[in-house]
mmCIF file of C-alpha atoms in Angstrom:
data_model
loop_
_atom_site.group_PDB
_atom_site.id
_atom_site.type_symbol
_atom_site.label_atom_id
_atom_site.label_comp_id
_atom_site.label_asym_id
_atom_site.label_seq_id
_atom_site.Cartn_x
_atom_site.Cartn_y
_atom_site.Cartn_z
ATOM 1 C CA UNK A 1 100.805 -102.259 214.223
ATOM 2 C CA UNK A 2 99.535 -105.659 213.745
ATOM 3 C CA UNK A 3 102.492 -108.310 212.849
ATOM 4 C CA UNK A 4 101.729 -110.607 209.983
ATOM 5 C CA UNK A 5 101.252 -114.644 210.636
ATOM 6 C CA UNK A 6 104.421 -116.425 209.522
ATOM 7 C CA UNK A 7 104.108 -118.969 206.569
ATOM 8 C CA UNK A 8 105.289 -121.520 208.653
ATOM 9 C CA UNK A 9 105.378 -121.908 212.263
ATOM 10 C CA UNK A 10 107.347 -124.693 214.481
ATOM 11 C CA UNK A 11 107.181 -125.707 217.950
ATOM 12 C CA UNK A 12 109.964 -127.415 219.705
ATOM 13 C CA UNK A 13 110.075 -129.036 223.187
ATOM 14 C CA UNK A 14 113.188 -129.964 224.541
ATOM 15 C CA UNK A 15 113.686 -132.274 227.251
ATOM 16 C CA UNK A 16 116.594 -130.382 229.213
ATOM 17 C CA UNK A 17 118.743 -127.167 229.023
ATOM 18 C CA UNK A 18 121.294 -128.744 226.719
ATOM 19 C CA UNK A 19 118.909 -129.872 224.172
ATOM 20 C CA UNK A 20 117.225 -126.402 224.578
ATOM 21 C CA UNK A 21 120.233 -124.272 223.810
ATOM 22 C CA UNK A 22 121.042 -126.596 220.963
ATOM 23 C CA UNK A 23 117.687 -125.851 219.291
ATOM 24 C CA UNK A 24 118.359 -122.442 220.010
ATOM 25 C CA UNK A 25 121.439 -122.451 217.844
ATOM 26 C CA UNK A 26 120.215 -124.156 215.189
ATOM 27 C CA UNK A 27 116.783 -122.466 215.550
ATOM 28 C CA UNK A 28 117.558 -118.628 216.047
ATOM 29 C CA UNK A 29 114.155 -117.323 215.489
ATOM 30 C CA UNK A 30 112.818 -119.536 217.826
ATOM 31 C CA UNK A 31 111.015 -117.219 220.953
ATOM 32 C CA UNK A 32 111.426 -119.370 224.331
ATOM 33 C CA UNK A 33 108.324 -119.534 226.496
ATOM 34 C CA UNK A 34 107.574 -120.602 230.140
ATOM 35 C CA UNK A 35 104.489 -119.157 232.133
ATOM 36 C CA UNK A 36 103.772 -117.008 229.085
ATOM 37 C CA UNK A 37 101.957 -114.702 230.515
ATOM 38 C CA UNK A 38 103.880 -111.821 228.657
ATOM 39 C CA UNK A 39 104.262 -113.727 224.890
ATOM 40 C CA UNK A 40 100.705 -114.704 224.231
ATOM 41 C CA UNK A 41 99.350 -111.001 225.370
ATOM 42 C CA UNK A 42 101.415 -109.735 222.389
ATOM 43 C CA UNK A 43 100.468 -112.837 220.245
ATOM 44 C CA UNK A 44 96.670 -112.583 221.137
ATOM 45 C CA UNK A 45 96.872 -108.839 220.533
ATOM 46 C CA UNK A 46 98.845 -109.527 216.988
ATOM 47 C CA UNK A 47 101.996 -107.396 218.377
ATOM 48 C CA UNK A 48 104.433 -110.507 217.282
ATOM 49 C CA UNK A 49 103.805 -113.523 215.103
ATOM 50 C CA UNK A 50 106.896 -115.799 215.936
ATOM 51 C CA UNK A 51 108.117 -118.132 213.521
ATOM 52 C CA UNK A 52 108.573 -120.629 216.534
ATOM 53 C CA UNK A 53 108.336 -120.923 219.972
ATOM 54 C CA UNK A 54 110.850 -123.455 222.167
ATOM 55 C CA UNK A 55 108.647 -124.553 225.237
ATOM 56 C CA UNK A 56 110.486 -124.523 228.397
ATOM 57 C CA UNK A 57 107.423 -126.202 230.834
ATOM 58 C CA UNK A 58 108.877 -129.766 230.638
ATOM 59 C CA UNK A 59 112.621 -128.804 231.702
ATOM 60 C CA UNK A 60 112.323 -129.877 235.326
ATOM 61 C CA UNK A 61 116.317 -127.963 235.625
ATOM 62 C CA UNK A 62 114.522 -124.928 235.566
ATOM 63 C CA UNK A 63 111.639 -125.691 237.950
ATOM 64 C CA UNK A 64 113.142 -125.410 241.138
ATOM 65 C CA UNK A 65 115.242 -123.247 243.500
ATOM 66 C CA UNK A 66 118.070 -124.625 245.639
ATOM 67 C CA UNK A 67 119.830 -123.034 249.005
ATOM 68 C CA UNK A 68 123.338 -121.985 248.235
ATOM 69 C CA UNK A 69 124.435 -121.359 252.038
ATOM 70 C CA UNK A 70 124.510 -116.898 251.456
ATOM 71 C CA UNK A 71 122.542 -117.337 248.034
ATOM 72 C CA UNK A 72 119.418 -119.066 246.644
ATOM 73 C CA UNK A 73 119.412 -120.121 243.355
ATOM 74 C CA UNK A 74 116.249 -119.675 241.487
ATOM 75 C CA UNK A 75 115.447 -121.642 238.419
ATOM 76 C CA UNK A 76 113.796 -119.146 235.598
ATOM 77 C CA UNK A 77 110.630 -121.505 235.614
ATOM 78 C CA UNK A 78 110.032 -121.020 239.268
ATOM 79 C CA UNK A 79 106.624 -119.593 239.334
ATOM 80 C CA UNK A 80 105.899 -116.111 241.419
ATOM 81 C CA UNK A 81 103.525 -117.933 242.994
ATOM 82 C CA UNK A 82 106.509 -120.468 244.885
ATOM 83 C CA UNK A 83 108.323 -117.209 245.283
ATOM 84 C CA UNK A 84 105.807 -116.048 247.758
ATOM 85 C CA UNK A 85 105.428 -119.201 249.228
ATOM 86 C CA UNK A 86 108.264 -121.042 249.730
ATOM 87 C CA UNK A 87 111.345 -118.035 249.899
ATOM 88 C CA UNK A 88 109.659 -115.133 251.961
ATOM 89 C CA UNK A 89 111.572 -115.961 254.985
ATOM 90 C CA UNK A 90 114.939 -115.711 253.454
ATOM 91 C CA UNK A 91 114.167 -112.865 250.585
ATOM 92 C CA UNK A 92 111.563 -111.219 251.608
ATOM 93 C CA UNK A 93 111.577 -108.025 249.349
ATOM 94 C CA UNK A 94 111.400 -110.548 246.288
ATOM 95 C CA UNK A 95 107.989 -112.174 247.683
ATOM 96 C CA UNK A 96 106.938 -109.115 248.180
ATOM 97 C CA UNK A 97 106.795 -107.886 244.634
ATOM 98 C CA UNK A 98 106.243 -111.620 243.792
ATOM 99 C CA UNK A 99 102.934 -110.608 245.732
ATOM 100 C CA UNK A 100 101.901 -107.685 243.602
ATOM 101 C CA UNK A 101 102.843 -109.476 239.777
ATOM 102 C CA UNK A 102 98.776 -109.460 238.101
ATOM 103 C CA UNK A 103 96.285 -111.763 239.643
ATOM 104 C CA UNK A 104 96.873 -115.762 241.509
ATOM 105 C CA UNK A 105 96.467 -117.293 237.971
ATOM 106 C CA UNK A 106 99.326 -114.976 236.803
ATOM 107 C CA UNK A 107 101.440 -115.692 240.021
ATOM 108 C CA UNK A 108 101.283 -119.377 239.181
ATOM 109 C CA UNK A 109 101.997 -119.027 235.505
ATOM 110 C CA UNK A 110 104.375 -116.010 235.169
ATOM 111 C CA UNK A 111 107.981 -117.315 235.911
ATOM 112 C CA UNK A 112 110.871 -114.888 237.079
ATOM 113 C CA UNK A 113 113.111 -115.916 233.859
ATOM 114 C CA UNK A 114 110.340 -114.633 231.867
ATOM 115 C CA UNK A 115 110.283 -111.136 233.558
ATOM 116 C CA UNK A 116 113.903 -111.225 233.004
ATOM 117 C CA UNK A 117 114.458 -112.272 229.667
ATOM 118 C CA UNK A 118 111.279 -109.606 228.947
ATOM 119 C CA UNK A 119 113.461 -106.710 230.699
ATOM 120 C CA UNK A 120 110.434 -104.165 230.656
ATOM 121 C CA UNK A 121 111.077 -101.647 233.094
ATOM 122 C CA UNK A 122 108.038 -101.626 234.826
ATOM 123 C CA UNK A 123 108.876 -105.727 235.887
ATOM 124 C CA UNK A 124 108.201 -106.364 239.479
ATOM 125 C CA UNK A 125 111.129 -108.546 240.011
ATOM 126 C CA UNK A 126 113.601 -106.441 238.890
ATOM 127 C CA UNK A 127 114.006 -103.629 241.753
ATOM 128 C CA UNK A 128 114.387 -106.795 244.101
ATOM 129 C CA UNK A 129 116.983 -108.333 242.414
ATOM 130 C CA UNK A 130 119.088 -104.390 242.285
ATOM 131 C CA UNK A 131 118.282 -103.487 245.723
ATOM 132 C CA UNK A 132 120.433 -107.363 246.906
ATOM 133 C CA UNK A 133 122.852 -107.824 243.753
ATOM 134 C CA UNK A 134 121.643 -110.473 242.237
ATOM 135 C CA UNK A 135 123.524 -112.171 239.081
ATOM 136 C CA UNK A 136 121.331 -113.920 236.198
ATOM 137 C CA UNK A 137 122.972 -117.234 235.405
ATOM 138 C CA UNK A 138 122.702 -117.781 231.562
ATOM 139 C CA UNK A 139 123.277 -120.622 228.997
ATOM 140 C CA UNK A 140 124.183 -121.341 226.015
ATOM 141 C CA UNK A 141 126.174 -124.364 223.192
ATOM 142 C CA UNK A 142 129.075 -122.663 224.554
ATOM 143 C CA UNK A 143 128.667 -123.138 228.024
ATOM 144 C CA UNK A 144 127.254 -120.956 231.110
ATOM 145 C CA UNK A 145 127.701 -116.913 231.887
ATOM 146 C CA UNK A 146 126.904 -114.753 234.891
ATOM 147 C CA UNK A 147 125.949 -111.584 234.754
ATOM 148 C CA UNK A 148 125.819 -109.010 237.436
ATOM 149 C CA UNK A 149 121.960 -107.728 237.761
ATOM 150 C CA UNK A 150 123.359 -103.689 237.279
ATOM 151 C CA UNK A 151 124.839 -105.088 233.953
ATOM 152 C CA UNK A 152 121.735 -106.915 232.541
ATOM 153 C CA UNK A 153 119.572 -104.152 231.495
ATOM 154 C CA UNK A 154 120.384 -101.953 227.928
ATOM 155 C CA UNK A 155 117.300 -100.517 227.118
ATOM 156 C CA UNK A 156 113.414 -100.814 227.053
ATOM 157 C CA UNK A 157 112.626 -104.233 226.937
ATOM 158 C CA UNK A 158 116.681 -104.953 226.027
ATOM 159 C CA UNK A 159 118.915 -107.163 227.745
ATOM 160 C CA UNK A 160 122.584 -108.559 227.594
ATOM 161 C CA UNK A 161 120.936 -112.106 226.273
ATOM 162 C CA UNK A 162 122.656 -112.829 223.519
ATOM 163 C CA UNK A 163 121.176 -114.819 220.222
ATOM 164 C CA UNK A 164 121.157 -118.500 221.102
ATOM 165 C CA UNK A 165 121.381 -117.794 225.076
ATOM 166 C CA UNK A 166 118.468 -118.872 227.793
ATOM 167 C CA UNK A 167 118.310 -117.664 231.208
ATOM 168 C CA UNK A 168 118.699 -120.430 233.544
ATOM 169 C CA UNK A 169 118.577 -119.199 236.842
ATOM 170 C CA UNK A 170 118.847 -116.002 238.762
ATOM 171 C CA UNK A 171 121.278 -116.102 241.984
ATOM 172 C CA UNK A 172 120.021 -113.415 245.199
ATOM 173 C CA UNK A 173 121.733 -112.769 248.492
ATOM 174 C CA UNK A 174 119.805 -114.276 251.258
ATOM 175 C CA UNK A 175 118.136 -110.954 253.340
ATOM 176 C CA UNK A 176 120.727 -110.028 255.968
ATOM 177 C CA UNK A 177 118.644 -107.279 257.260
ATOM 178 C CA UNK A 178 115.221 -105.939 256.239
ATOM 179 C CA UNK A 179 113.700 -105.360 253.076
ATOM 180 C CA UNK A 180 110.793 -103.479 251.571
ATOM 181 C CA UNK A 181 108.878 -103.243 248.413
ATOM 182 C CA UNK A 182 106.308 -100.431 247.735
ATOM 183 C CA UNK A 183 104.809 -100.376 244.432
ATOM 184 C CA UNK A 184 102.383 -97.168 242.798
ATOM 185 C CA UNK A 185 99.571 -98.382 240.181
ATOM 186 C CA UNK A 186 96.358 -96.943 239.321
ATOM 187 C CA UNK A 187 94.456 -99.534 241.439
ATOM 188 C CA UNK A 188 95.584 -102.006 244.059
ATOM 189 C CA UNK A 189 95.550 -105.026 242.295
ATOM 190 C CA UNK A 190 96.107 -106.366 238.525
ATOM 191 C CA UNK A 191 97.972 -103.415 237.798
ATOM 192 C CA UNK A 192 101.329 -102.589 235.914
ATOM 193 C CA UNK A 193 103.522 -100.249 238.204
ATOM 194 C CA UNK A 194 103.303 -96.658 237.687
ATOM 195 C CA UNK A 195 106.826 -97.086 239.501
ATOM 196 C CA UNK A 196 107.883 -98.987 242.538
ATOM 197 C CA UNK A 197 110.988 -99.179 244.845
ATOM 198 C CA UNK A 198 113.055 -101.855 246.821
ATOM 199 C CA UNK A 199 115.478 -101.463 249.354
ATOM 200 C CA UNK A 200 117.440 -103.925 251.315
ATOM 201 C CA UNK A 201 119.262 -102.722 254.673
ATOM 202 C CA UNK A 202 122.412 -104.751 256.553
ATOM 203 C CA UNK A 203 123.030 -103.883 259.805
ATOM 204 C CA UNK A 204 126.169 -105.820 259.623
ATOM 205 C CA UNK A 205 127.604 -103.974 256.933
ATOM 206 C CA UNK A 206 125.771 -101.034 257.440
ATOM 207 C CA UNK A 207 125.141 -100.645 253.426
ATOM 208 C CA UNK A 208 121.768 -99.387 251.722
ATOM 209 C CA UNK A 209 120.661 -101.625 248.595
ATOM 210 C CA UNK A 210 118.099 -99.683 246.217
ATOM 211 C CA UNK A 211 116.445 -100.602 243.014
ATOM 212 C CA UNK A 212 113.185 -98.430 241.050
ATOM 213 C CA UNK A 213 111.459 -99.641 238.455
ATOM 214 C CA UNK A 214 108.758 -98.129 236.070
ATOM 215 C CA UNK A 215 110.433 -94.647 236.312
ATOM 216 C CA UNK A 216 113.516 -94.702 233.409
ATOM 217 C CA UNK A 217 114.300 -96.940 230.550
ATOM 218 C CA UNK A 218 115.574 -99.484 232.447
ATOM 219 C CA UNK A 219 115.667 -100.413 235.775
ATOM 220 C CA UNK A 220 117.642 -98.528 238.124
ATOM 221 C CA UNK A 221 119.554 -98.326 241.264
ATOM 222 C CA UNK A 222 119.937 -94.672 242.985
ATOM 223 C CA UNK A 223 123.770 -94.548 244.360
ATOM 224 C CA UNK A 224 123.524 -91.299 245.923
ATOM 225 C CA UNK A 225 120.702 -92.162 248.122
ATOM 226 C CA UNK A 226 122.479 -95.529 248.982
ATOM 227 C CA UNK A 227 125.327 -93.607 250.140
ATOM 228 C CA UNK A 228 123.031 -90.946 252.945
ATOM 229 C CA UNK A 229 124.763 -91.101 256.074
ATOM 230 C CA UNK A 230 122.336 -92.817 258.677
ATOM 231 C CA UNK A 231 122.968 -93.010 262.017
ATOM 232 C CA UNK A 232 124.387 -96.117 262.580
ATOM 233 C CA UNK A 233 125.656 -95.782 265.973
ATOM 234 C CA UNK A 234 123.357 -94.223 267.466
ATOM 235 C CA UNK A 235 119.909 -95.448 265.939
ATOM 236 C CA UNK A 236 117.801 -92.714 267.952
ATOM 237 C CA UNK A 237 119.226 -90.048 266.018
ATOM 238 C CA UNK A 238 117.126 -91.245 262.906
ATOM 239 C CA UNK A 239 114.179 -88.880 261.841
ATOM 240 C CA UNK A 240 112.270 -87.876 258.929
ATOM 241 C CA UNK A 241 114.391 -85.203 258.080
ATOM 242 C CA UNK A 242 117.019 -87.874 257.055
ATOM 243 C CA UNK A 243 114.005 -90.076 255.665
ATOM 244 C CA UNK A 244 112.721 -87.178 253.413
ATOM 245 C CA UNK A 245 116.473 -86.474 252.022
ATOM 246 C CA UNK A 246 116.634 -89.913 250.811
ATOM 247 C CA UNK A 247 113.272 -89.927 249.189
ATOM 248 C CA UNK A 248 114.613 -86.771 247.267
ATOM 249 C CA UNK A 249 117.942 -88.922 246.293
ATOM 250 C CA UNK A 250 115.753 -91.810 245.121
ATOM 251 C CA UNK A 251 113.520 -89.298 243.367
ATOM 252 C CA UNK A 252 116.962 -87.484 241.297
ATOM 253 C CA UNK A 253 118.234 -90.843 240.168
ATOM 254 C CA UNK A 254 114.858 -91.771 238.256
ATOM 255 C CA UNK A 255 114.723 -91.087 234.609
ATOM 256 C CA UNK A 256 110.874 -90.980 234.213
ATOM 257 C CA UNK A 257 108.593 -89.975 231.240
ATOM 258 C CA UNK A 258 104.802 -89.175 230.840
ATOM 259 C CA UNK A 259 102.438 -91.657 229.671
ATOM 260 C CA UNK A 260 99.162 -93.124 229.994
ATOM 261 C CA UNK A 261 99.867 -94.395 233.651
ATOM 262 C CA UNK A 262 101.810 -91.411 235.210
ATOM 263 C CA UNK A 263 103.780 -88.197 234.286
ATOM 264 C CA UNK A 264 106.849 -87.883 235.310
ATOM 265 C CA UNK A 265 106.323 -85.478 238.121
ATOM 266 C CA UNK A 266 104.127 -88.151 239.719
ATOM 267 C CA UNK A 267 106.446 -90.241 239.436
ATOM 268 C CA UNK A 268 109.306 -88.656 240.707
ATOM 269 C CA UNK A 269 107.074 -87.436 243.915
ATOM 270 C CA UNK A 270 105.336 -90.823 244.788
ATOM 271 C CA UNK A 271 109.318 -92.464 244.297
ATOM 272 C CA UNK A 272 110.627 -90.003 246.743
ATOM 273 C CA UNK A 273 107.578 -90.717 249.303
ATOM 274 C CA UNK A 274 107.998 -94.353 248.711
ATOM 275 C CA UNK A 275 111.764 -94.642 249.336
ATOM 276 C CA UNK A 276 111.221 -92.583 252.464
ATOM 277 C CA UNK A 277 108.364 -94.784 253.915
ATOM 278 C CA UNK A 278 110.650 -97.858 253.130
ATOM 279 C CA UNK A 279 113.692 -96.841 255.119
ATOM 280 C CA UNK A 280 111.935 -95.609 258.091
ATOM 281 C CA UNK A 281 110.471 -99.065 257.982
ATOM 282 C CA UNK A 282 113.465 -100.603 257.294
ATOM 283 C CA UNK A 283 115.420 -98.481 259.841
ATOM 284 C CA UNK A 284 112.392 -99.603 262.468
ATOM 285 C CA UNK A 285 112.712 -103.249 262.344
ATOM 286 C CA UNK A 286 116.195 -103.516 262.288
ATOM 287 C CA UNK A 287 116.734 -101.682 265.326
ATOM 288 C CA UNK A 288 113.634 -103.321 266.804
ATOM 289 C CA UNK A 289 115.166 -106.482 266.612
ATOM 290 C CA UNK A 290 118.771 -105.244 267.804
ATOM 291 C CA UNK A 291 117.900 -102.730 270.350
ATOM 292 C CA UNK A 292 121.273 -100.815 270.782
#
């Protein structure tokens, strides 16, 4: 359904995060935009016709991503394309799926606030962010929030953003172990994710971190596969027996439907052979590195 062209349309460009949340009081209808890269599809397609739009290039705040010691702190305008570059080292299942977001133009447009603040399931950030427990740091005239990743998503392209609120920043664990990200698409590039899965492993802790994407109606962690009793003290033991069983737990927690990408067999099948590739790989360099 096309949407209709607004009588009138504003633009506003703010010159920091407190003059932005201000116009986003007194401007409700205004639609935020960074990279862009999701917006103007819709608008160039006639999906949505907003009234305004509250540019967010020139806020330098958001820009940039800071070392927090256990945590980096990633503005919302850092670009996918700085993801990969700059933070691999210390999170690498987040480059990873930085990696696989559309085509190099995209990667140095599309911005992981937007991806956020879009909340579509299929997003390539968001099993990252699940699988280490990130929080999404967000703003508003009546001061700053954090919200626990698990807690962000409501529904299909919903979120907890509230009217008036802009996401700031997203916090993530630095990688204390490895990480994977394996995504399904119907070709290997420029594609949006039939589904995909993240894991993070800590030795230390000896805890599983999971996120899928593309396979429910919002982004989702599977608990019971988290919680598959591995081996830990004796890393030989490990085969795909206990691989395959947690493919099958990833597979159960997804909550997929058929469309034009995938049915929901599919996806439950390539989730479960996903997640199983990703902790024997997982499982493999972690006890490659610390040979017991």
């Amino acid at each position: 359904m096309t949407a209709a062209a607004p009588a009138r349309f504003d633009f506003h460009r703010p010159a920091a995060v407190a003059e932005a949340v201000r116009l986003l009081a007194e401007h409700p209808e205004a639609v935020p935009v960074a990279g862009g890269t999701d917006l103007m599809v819709a608008v160039n397609y006639r999906l949505t016709r907003p009234e305004a739009m509250l540019d967010l290039t020139g806020l330098d705040e958001l820009r940039d991503w800071t070392d927090e010691g256990d945590t980096v702190r990633i503005g919302s305008g850092v670009p996918y394309a700085r993801i990969t570059a700059e933070l691999a080292a210390v999170l690498p299942g987040l480059a990873a799926a930085a990696r696989t977001v559309g085509s190099p133009q995209i990667r140095s447009r599309g911005t992981i606030g937007g991806n956020l603040a879009t909340a579509s399931p299929a997003g390539d950030a968001h099993p990252p962010l699940l699988a280490t427990g990130a929080s999404v740091e967000i703003a508003s005239t009546e001061g700053v929030r954090h919200v626990p990743i698990g807690e962000f998503y409501l529904g299909p392209k919903r979120s907890a953003l509230r009217p008036g609120e802009l996401i700031t920043a997203v916090t993530v664990p630095k990688a204390a172990g490895p990480q994977q990200f394996l995504k399904v698409g119907t070709r290997n590039a420029m594609v949006i994710a039939v589904c995909s899965f993240a894991l993070a492993l800590d030795p230390e802790t000896r805890r599983l971190g999971t996120g899928i994407g593309s396979a429910g109606p919002v982004p989702l962690t599977a608990p019971d596969a988290e919680a598959v009793e591995l081996p830990w003290s004796d890393p030989g033991r490990f085969d795909d027996a206990l691989a395959d069983e947690f493919g099958r737990r990833v597979a159960a927690a997804a909550r997929p439907i058929d469309d034009v990408r995938g049915t929901a067999d599919y996806r439950r099948h390539a989730l479960a052979v996903c997640a199983a590739r990703a902790l024997r790989r997982v499982w493999t360099a972690a006890h490659e590195r610390n040979p017991r």
